[in-house]
Tab-separated table of C-alpha atoms in Angstrom:
chain	number	residue	atom	x	y	z
A	1	MET	CA	30.478	16.294	-2.699
A	2	ARG	CA	33.203	15.430	-5.169
A	3	LEU	CA	33.143	16.749	-8.697
A	4	LEU	CA	32.775	13.185	-9.990
A	5	ASP	CA	29.679	12.602	-7.863
A	6	ARG	CA	28.057	15.819	-9.039
A	7	TYR	CA	28.764	14.882	-12.639
A	8	MET	CA	27.352	11.368	-12.269
A	9	LEU	CA	24.251	12.698	-10.510
A	10	ARG	CA	23.616	15.282	-13.211
A	11	GLU	CA	24.035	12.712	-15.944
A	12	LEU	CA	21.549	10.425	-14.165
A	13	LEU	CA	18.893	12.879	-12.989
A	14	VAL	CA	18.272	14.363	-16.433
A	15	PRO	CA	17.364	11.048	-18.123
A	16	LEU	CA	15.519	9.995	-14.962
A	17	GLY	CA	13.320	13.073	-15.246
A	18	PHE	CA	12.624	12.360	-18.907
A	19	CYS	CA	11.918	8.672	-18.258
A	20	LEU	CA	9.623	9.424	-15.335
A	21	CYS	CA	7.679	12.053	-17.270
A	22	GLY	CA	7.492	9.810	-20.324
A	23	PHE	CA	6.159	6.864	-18.357
A	24	LEU	CA	3.649	9.099	-16.573
A	25	VAL	CA	2.365	10.491	-19.872
A	26	PHE	CA	2.074	6.983	-21.285
A	27	TRP	CA	0.332	5.637	-18.170
A	28	VAL	CA	-2.107	8.542	-17.928
A	29	SER	CA	-2.877	8.353	-21.652
A	30	PHE	CA	-3.509	4.625	-21.465
A	31	ASP	CA	-5.742	5.061	-18.415
A	32	LEU	CA	-7.587	7.942	-20.063
A	33	LEU	CA	-8.374	5.849	-23.128
A	34	THR	CA	-9.557	3.036	-20.873
A	35	GLU	CA	-11.689	5.234	-18.606
A	36	LEU	CA	-12.922	7.710	-21.220
A	37	GLY	CA	-16.405	6.217	-21.362
A	38	GLU	CA	-16.802	6.329	-17.601
A	39	LEU	CA	-15.512	9.898	-17.403
A	40	GLN	CA	-18.064	10.962	-20.010
A	41	ALA	CA	-20.831	9.079	-18.217
A	42	HIS	CA	-20.046	11.060	-15.064
A	43	LYS	CA	-20.242	14.327	-17.063
A	44	LEU	CA	-16.779	15.502	-16.085
A	45	ARG	CA	-15.431	18.709	-17.577
A	46	GLY	CA	-11.870	19.231	-18.731
A	47	VAL	CA	-10.808	20.783	-15.430
A	48	ASP	CA	-12.372	17.855	-13.564
A	49	VAL	CA	-10.415	15.358	-15.659
A	50	LEU	CA	-7.197	17.246	-14.921
A	51	GLU	CA	-7.966	17.205	-11.200
A	52	TYR	CA	-8.902	13.522	-11.368
A	53	TYR	CA	-5.515	12.569	-12.798
A	54	ALA	CA	-3.664	15.028	-10.560
A	55	VAL	CA	-5.173	13.233	-7.569
A	56	ARG	CA	-4.082	9.870	-8.969
A	57	THR	CA	-0.547	11.013	-9.821
A	58	PRO	CA	1.043	9.507	-6.658
A	59	GLU	CA	-0.444	6.140	-7.611
A	60	PHE	CA	1.045	6.381	-11.099
A	61	ILE	CA	4.448	7.504	-9.794
A	62	VAL	CA	4.660	4.464	-7.532
A	63	THR	CA	3.851	2.255	-10.515
A	64	VAL	CA	6.378	3.682	-12.971
A	65	LEU	CA	9.237	4.793	-10.687
A	66	PRO	CA	11.173	1.468	-10.713
A	67	MET	CA	10.919	1.178	-14.492
A	68	ALA	CA	11.995	4.793	-14.961
A	69	LEU	CA	14.993	4.232	-12.690
A	70	LEU	CA	16.022	1.112	-14.566
A	71	LEU	CA	15.955	2.808	-17.954
A	72	ALA	CA	17.616	5.992	-16.691
A	73	VAL	CA	20.540	4.145	-15.088
A	74	LEU	CA	20.972	1.968	-18.168
A	75	TYR	CA	21.000	5.004	-20.414
A	76	ALA	CA	23.339	7.081	-18.230
A	77	LEU	CA	25.881	4.307	-17.692
A	78	GLY	CA	25.599	3.245	-21.310
A	79	ARG	CA	26.622	6.732	-22.432
A	80	HIS	CA	29.524	6.798	-19.962
A	81	SER	CA	30.665	3.419	-21.227
A	82	LYS	CA	30.191	4.353	-24.872
A	83	TYR	CA	32.531	7.336	-24.560
A	84	ASN	CA	35.043	5.360	-22.471
A	85	GLU	CA	34.419	7.506	-19.398
A	86	LEU	CA	34.003	4.438	-17.196
A	87	THR	CA	37.285	3.049	-18.522
A	88	ALA	CA	39.049	6.277	-17.564
A	89	MET	CA	37.523	6.210	-14.097
A	90	ARG	CA	38.554	2.584	-13.593
A	91	ALA	CA	42.077	3.404	-14.814
A	92	ALA	CA	42.234	6.107	-12.146
A	93	GLY	CA	41.782	3.406	-9.517
A	94	LEU	CA	38.053	3.756	-8.881
A	95	SER	CA	35.943	0.629	-8.521
A	96	VAL	CA	32.618	0.187	-10.256
A	97	TRP	CA	30.894	0.487	-6.874
A	98	ARG	CA	32.600	3.823	-6.164
A	99	VAL	CA	31.822	5.168	-9.602
A	100	CYS	CA	28.176	4.129	-9.286
A	101	ALA	CA	27.753	5.231	-5.651
A	102	PRO	CA	25.581	8.229	-6.725
A	103	HIS	CA	23.291	5.856	-8.611
A	104	ILE	CA	22.912	3.653	-5.540
A	105	ILE	CA	22.161	6.710	-3.389
A	106	ILE	CA	19.477	7.762	-5.866
A	107	GLY	CA	18.082	4.220	-5.690
A	108	LEU	CA	17.880	4.441	-1.893
A	109	ALA	CA	16.285	7.892	-2.083
A	110	ALA	CA	13.770	6.617	-4.639
A	111	SER	CA	12.934	3.713	-2.317
A	112	ALA	CA	12.245	6.213	0.477
A	113	VAL	CA	10.040	8.295	-1.837
A	114	PHE	CA	8.258	5.129	-2.960
A	115	PHE	CA	7.581	4.177	0.665
A	116	ALA	CA	6.325	7.664	1.599
A	117	LEU	CA	4.005	7.886	-1.404
A	118	ASN	CA	2.746	4.348	-0.906
A	119	GLU	CA	1.955	4.806	2.779
A	120	VAL	CA	0.901	8.456	3.029
A	121	TRP	CA	-0.593	9.633	-0.266
A	122	VAL	CA	-1.620	6.608	-2.322
A	123	PRO	CA	-4.084	5.126	0.239
A	124	ASP	CA	-6.287	8.236	-0.051
A	125	THR	CA	-6.175	8.580	-3.829
A	126	GLU	CA	-8.994	6.124	-4.511
A	127	GLN	CA	-11.429	7.958	-2.248
A	128	GLN	CA	-10.371	11.397	-3.516
A	129	ALA	CA	-10.582	10.289	-7.139
A	130	GLU	CA	-14.043	8.839	-6.537
A	131	ARG	CA	-15.144	12.153	-5.034
A	132	VAL	CA	-13.990	14.014	-8.150
A	133	LEU	CA	-15.531	11.391	-10.423
A	134	THR	CA	-19.006	11.682	-8.893
A	135	ARG	CA	-19.150	15.406	-8.157
A	136	ARG	CA	-21.217	16.298	-11.250
A	137	ILE	CA	-23.934	13.686	-10.787
A	138	ALA	CA	-24.000	13.053	-7.045
A	139	ARG	CA	-26.382	14.805	-4.689
A	140	ALA	CA	-25.192	16.158	-1.382
A	141	ASP	CA	-26.371	13.087	0.492
A	142	ASP	CA	-24.799	10.611	-1.924
A	143	HIS	CA	-21.315	11.139	-0.535
A	144	SER	CA	-22.461	10.482	3.017
A	145	SER	CA	-24.217	7.315	1.927
A	146	THR	CA	-21.024	5.976	0.380
A	147	MET	CA	-19.314	6.488	3.741
A	148	LEU	CA	-21.907	4.377	5.581
A	149	VAL	CA	-21.341	0.716	6.416
A	150	ARG	CA	-24.602	-1.014	7.289
A	151	ASN	CA	-25.380	-4.088	9.376
A	152	TYR	CA	-21.821	-4.965	10.242
A	153	GLY	CA	-20.188	-6.792	13.119
A	154	PHE	CA	-16.725	-7.867	14.203
A	155	THR	CA	-14.914	-9.360	17.175
A	156	ASN	CA	-11.906	-7.907	18.925
A	157	ALA	CA	-10.119	-11.198	19.513
A	158	ARG	CA	-7.518	-9.582	21.755
A	159	GLN	CA	-10.094	-8.109	24.165
A	160	LYS	CA	-12.769	-10.760	23.459
A	161	ARG	CA	-15.325	-8.079	22.684
A	162	THR	CA	-17.971	-8.309	19.953
A	163	TRP	CA	-19.330	-5.241	18.167
A	164	GLN	CA	-22.475	-5.054	16.048
A	165	PHE	CA	-24.127	-1.966	14.610
A	166	GLY	CA	-26.880	-1.002	12.224
A	167	ALA	CA	-24.793	1.645	10.501
A	168	TYR	CA	-21.356	3.191	10.882
A	169	ASN	CA	-20.139	6.412	9.286
A	170	LEU	CA	-16.510	6.013	8.251
A	171	HIS	CA	-16.028	9.781	8.100
A	172	THR	CA	-17.614	10.924	11.391
A	173	ALA	CA	-17.098	7.706	13.412
A	174	GLU	CA	-20.760	7.654	14.475
A	175	MET	CA	-22.770	4.461	14.975
A	176	THR	CA	-26.475	3.781	15.032
A	177	ASP	CA	-27.981	0.856	16.936
A	178	PRO	CA	-24.678	-0.391	18.360
A	179	LYS	CA	-24.597	-3.588	20.429
A	180	ILE	CA	-21.439	-4.642	22.263
A	181	ASP	CA	-20.903	-7.858	24.238
A	182	TRP	CA	-17.937	-8.923	26.338
A	183	GLU	CA	-16.995	-11.102	29.273
A	184	ARG	CA	-15.693	-9.668	32.521
A	185	PRO	CA	-12.785	-11.195	34.475
A	186	ASP	CA	-15.273	-12.392	37.134
A	187	GLY	CA	-17.088	-14.533	34.548
A	188	THR	CA	-20.123	-12.291	34.087
A	189	TYR	CA	-21.178	-10.982	30.686
A	190	VAL	CA	-22.029	-7.391	29.829
A	191	GLU	CA	-24.206	-6.234	26.957
A	192	LEU	CA	-24.577	-2.630	25.807
A	193	ILE	CA	-27.510	-1.769	23.546
A	194	ALA	CA	-27.716	1.881	22.486
A	195	LYS	CA	-29.484	4.097	20.007
A	196	ARG	CA	-26.256	5.623	18.827
A	197	ALA	CA	-22.597	6.048	19.694
A	198	ARG	CA	-19.814	8.389	18.709
A	199	TRP	CA	-16.059	8.684	19.095
A	200	ASP	CA	-15.207	11.889	20.938
A	201	ARG	CA	-11.807	12.896	22.310
A	202	GLY	CA	-10.493	9.366	22.293
A	203	VAL	CA	-13.497	7.790	24.058
A	204	TRP	CA	-16.566	5.949	22.809
A	205	THR	CA	-19.751	7.512	24.208
A	206	PHE	CA	-23.084	5.682	23.936
A	207	TYR	CA	-26.446	7.455	24.041
A	208	ASP	CA	-29.826	6.180	25.230
A	209	VAL	CA	-28.121	2.968	26.255
A	210	TRP	CA	-29.159	-0.109	28.220
A	211	GLN	CA	-26.462	-1.987	30.123
A	212	ASN	CA	-27.397	-5.599	30.800
A	213	VAL	CA	-25.323	-7.909	32.993
A	214	TYR	CA	-25.638	-11.701	32.712
A	215	SER	CA	-24.292	-14.532	34.801
A	216	ILE	CA	-23.877	-16.672	31.669
A	217	ASP	CA	-23.409	-16.008	27.968
A	218	PRO	CA	-26.447	-13.952	26.792
A	219	ALA	CA	-26.433	-15.943	23.552
A	220	LYS	CA	-27.944	-18.780	25.607
A	221	ASN	CA	-31.165	-16.798	26.144
A	222	ALA	CA	-30.148	-15.901	29.669
A	223	THR	CA	-32.032	-13.414	31.832
A	224	PRO	CA	-30.015	-10.361	32.932
A	225	ILE	CA	-29.185	-10.190	36.630
A	226	SER	CA	-29.070	-6.393	36.411
A	227	ARG	CA	-30.298	-3.837	33.925
A	228	ASN	CA	-29.497	-0.118	33.902
A	229	HIS	CA	-30.338	2.753	31.576
A	230	PHE	CA	-28.108	5.750	30.839
A	231	ASP	CA	-28.770	8.810	28.731
A	232	ALA	CA	-25.051	8.975	27.946
A	233	LEU	CA	-22.393	6.442	28.885
A	234	PRO	CA	-18.712	7.048	28.059
A	235	VAL	CA	-16.641	3.850	28.094
A	236	PRO	CA	-12.904	4.677	28.202
A	237	ALA	CA	-12.070	0.962	28.532
A	238	PHE	CA	-13.018	0.317	24.897
A	239	SER	CA	-9.721	0.332	23.004
A	240	GLU	CA	-11.197	-0.008	19.503
A	241	THR	CA	-10.441	3.186	17.563
A	242	PRO	CA	-12.155	4.446	14.388
A	243	GLU	CA	-8.936	3.701	12.490
A	244	GLN	CA	-9.003	0.089	13.686
A	245	ILE	CA	-12.678	-0.266	12.768
A	246	ARG	CA	-12.022	1.172	9.310
A	247	SER	CA	-9.142	-1.263	8.818
A	248	GLU	CA	-11.312	-4.133	10.064
A	249	ILE	CA	-14.042	-3.320	7.552
A	250	LYS	CA	-11.646	-2.879	4.626
A	251	ILE	CA	-9.402	-5.872	5.236
A	252	SER	CA	-12.148	-8.306	6.286
A	253	ALA	CA	-13.999	-7.650	3.024
A	254	ARG	CA	-10.898	-8.574	1.023
A	255	LEU	CA	-9.923	-11.405	3.311
A	256	GLY	CA	-13.336	-13.024	3.075
A	257	ARG	CA	-13.254	-13.036	-0.724
A	258	ARG	CA	-9.479	-13.596	-1.041
A	259	ILE	CA	-9.256	-10.674	-3.460
A	260	GLY	CA	-6.243	-8.560	-4.242
A	261	LYS	CA	-2.978	-10.244	-5.173
A	262	ARG	CA	-1.049	-6.990	-4.897
A	263	ALA	CA	0.435	-5.565	-1.713
A	264	ASP	CA	-2.041	-2.680	-1.787
A	265	ILE	CA	-3.037	-2.300	1.880
A	266	PRO	CA	-1.103	0.326	3.910
A	267	LEU	CA	1.008	-0.834	6.829
A	268	VAL	CA	-0.981	1.228	9.326
A	269	GLU	CA	-4.206	-0.545	8.323
A	270	LEU	CA	-2.507	-3.929	8.540
A	271	TYR	CA	-1.233	-2.980	12.000
A	272	ASN	CA	-4.699	-1.858	13.110
A	273	TYR	CA	-6.190	-5.126	11.913
A	274	ILE	CA	-3.654	-7.302	13.721
A	275	GLN	CA	-4.439	-5.403	16.936
A	276	LEU	CA	-7.988	-6.757	16.714
A	277	HIS	CA	-7.014	-10.198	15.403
A	278	PRO	CA	-3.649	-11.196	16.911
A	279	GLU	CA	-4.063	-14.896	16.122
A	280	LEU	CA	-4.773	-15.626	12.468
A	281	ASN	CA	-4.738	-19.188	11.198
A	282	GLY	CA	-4.467	-21.043	7.913
A	283	LEU	CA	-5.033	-19.163	4.690
A	284	ASP	CA	-6.070	-16.017	6.563
A	285	ARG	CA	-2.615	-15.851	8.129
A	286	ALA	CA	-0.889	-16.552	4.801
A	287	TRP	CA	-2.937	-13.880	3.004
A	288	PHE	CA	-2.401	-11.268	5.708
A	289	TYR	CA	1.328	-11.729	6.212
A	290	THR	CA	1.966	-11.884	2.468
A	291	LYS	CA	0.325	-8.473	2.251
A	292	LEU	CA	2.455	-7.251	5.148
A	293	HIS	CA	5.774	-8.505	3.784
A	294	GLY	CA	4.835	-7.427	0.271
A	295	ARG	CA	4.255	-3.919	1.531
A	296	LEU	CA	7.673	-3.875	3.195
A	297	ALA	CA	9.421	-5.357	0.164
A	298	ALA	CA	7.838	-3.101	-2.459
A	299	PRO	CA	9.931	0.069	-1.883
A	300	TRP	CA	13.168	-1.874	-2.338
A	301	THR	CA	12.156	-2.438	-5.951
A	302	CYS	CA	13.777	0.905	-6.772
A	303	LEU	CA	17.139	-0.078	-5.294
A	304	VAL	CA	17.054	-3.511	-6.930
A	305	ALA	CA	16.291	-1.879	-10.286
A	306	VAL	CA	19.405	0.280	-9.914
A	307	LEU	CA	21.569	-2.682	-8.887
A	308	ILE	CA	20.405	-4.670	-11.896
A	309	ALA	CA	20.966	-1.747	-14.267
A	310	ILE	CA	24.552	-1.078	-13.143
A	311	PRO	CA	26.190	-4.203	-14.648
A	312	PHE	CA	24.055	-3.982	-17.782
A	313	GLY	CA	24.828	-0.307	-18.318
A	314	ALA	CA	28.475	-0.399	-17.294
A	315	GLY	CA	29.184	-3.535	-19.308
A	316	LEU	CA	27.892	-2.265	-22.636
A	317	GLY	CA	31.254	-0.935	-23.758
A	318	ALA	CA	31.119	0.339	-27.290
A	319	ARG	CA	28.037	-1.656	-28.110
A	320	ASN	CA	24.725	-0.069	-28.891
A	321	VAL	CA	22.895	1.570	-25.989
A	322	TYR	CA	19.652	0.048	-27.253
A	323	ILE	CA	20.924	-3.359	-26.172
A	324	GLY	CA	20.542	-2.180	-22.595
A	325	VAL	CA	17.101	-0.754	-23.288
A	326	ALA	CA	15.948	-4.049	-24.805
A	327	SER	CA	17.436	-5.946	-21.880
A	328	SER	CA	15.640	-3.689	-19.422
A	329	VAL	CA	12.261	-4.438	-20.997
A	330	GLY	CA	12.859	-8.145	-20.487
A	331	LEU	CA	14.080	-7.565	-16.945
A	332	CYS	CA	11.042	-5.458	-16.056
A	333	PHE	CA	8.701	-8.072	-17.453
A	334	ALA	CA	10.456	-10.920	-15.635
A	335	TYR	CA	10.584	-8.986	-12.379
A	336	PHE	CA	6.904	-8.080	-12.280
A	337	VAL	CA	5.841	-11.571	-13.331
A	338	LEU	CA	7.948	-13.036	-10.539
A	339	MET	CA	6.603	-10.472	-8.077
A	340	GLN	CA	2.980	-11.339	-8.861
A	341	LEU	CA	3.794	-15.044	-8.787
A	342	GLY	CA	5.445	-14.747	-5.382
A	343	LEU	CA	2.521	-12.802	-3.916
A	344	ALA	CA	0.017	-15.277	-5.347
A	345	LEU	CA	1.910	-18.294	-3.983
A	346	GLY	CA	2.360	-16.629	-0.610
A	347	SER	CA	-1.305	-15.613	-0.358
A	348	GLY	CA	-2.369	-19.143	-1.231
A	349	GLY	CA	-0.161	-20.684	1.442
A	350	TYR	CA	2.027	-22.576	-1.039
A	351	ILE	CA	5.189	-20.852	0.176
A	352	SER	CA	5.945	-18.760	3.233
A	353	PRO	CA	4.706	-15.143	3.103
A	354	LEU	CA	8.254	-13.910	3.725
A	355	LEU	CA	9.609	-15.830	0.742
A	356	GLY	CA	6.669	-14.955	-1.487
A	357	ALA	CA	7.083	-11.229	-0.912
A	358	TRP	CA	10.861	-10.975	-0.910
A	359	LEU	CA	11.699	-13.637	-3.529
A	360	PRO	CA	11.912	-11.223	-6.512
A	361	ASN	CA	14.203	-8.856	-4.610
A	362	PHE	CA	16.426	-11.735	-3.493
A	363	ILE	CA	16.721	-13.222	-6.982
A	364	PHE	CA	17.329	-9.961	-8.816
A	365	GLY	CA	19.570	-8.559	-6.079
A	366	LEU	CA	21.806	-11.629	-6.051
A	367	SER	CA	21.780	-11.744	-9.840
A	368	SER	CA	23.023	-8.164	-9.957
A	369	LEU	CA	25.991	-9.066	-7.757
A	370	GLY	CA	26.880	-11.956	-10.041
A	371	LEU	CA	26.604	-9.803	-13.149
A	372	LEU	CA	28.593	-7.002	-11.560
A	373	ALA	CA	31.448	-9.394	-10.783
A	374	ARG	CA	31.811	-9.971	-14.533
A	375	VAL	CA	32.123	-6.272	-15.385
A	376	ARG	CA	35.670	-5.289	-16.347
């Protein structure tokens, strides 16, 4: 690594650390003031509150990281420009892109961190935070009851198999009163009715189960042509996994009510859902694929923030650094407004999901290239 790169990295990472910590303190303080009544109602102690916000830290980092990057790059480049360091580097034959290569690398690294946090840690924060929030007032059986989904059913459109159950434990992957119907290749219909079922070693096993075979659809009040009872019946042919069922329950609830304008569903859950529903139509398709593309586009926010900050920071010259800070506030506001607008239009089917999710990155990325061309 060249001496110049080490210098530019050091001058960027220090303000980035301060900006990130400052935004985190602000965000946690704002959330604490908002949630203070609820925290008191749940009788949380000081150590519980600390754990509650420690659990939610990945969620906050994902929220503030692009803004922290934008301000840090503006500040770092503004200082270089103020003391004519950028002019000296340009006079030595270095382009703006070469000088700012460390900033772009940090933007790419931040995008990777954003993606990892968003896909690995953030999806579990809500459940973990809820567990901390209710630990002082919940009984031992309250947690298990929150993990139960009652009287639910879904159809695996790919395998043409319908599942219904009286209750399903999201944590243990155990069902009570399951009923599964599907059609065989020979045109006969099979119906499984069991007392309970569980996922064990990659296979669904049904207990105290009746297997009914029909010559026509059993929904037409048909009489079974054969009926067999099993104490335990493993069915390796069932491809539905607990992860897919969890994704089905979570996404179908949001899809049915059209809630959530943000790209807040992990890619693995979106993938699990599309395995069960390969052919979505109309608004369901628009909503789903806007979520998918929004999830893919979100990490690039960090890189776009850096690209936007480079021409603003490098072009300040001897002017006041606060000009860049003020500009960044407007840019952040415009970016997030456009991001929410794109997701809303994409979810509603007014524009394509691809355009709705990627539009802010396209606009701000192309704008940064135009602004950078004007930097001297």
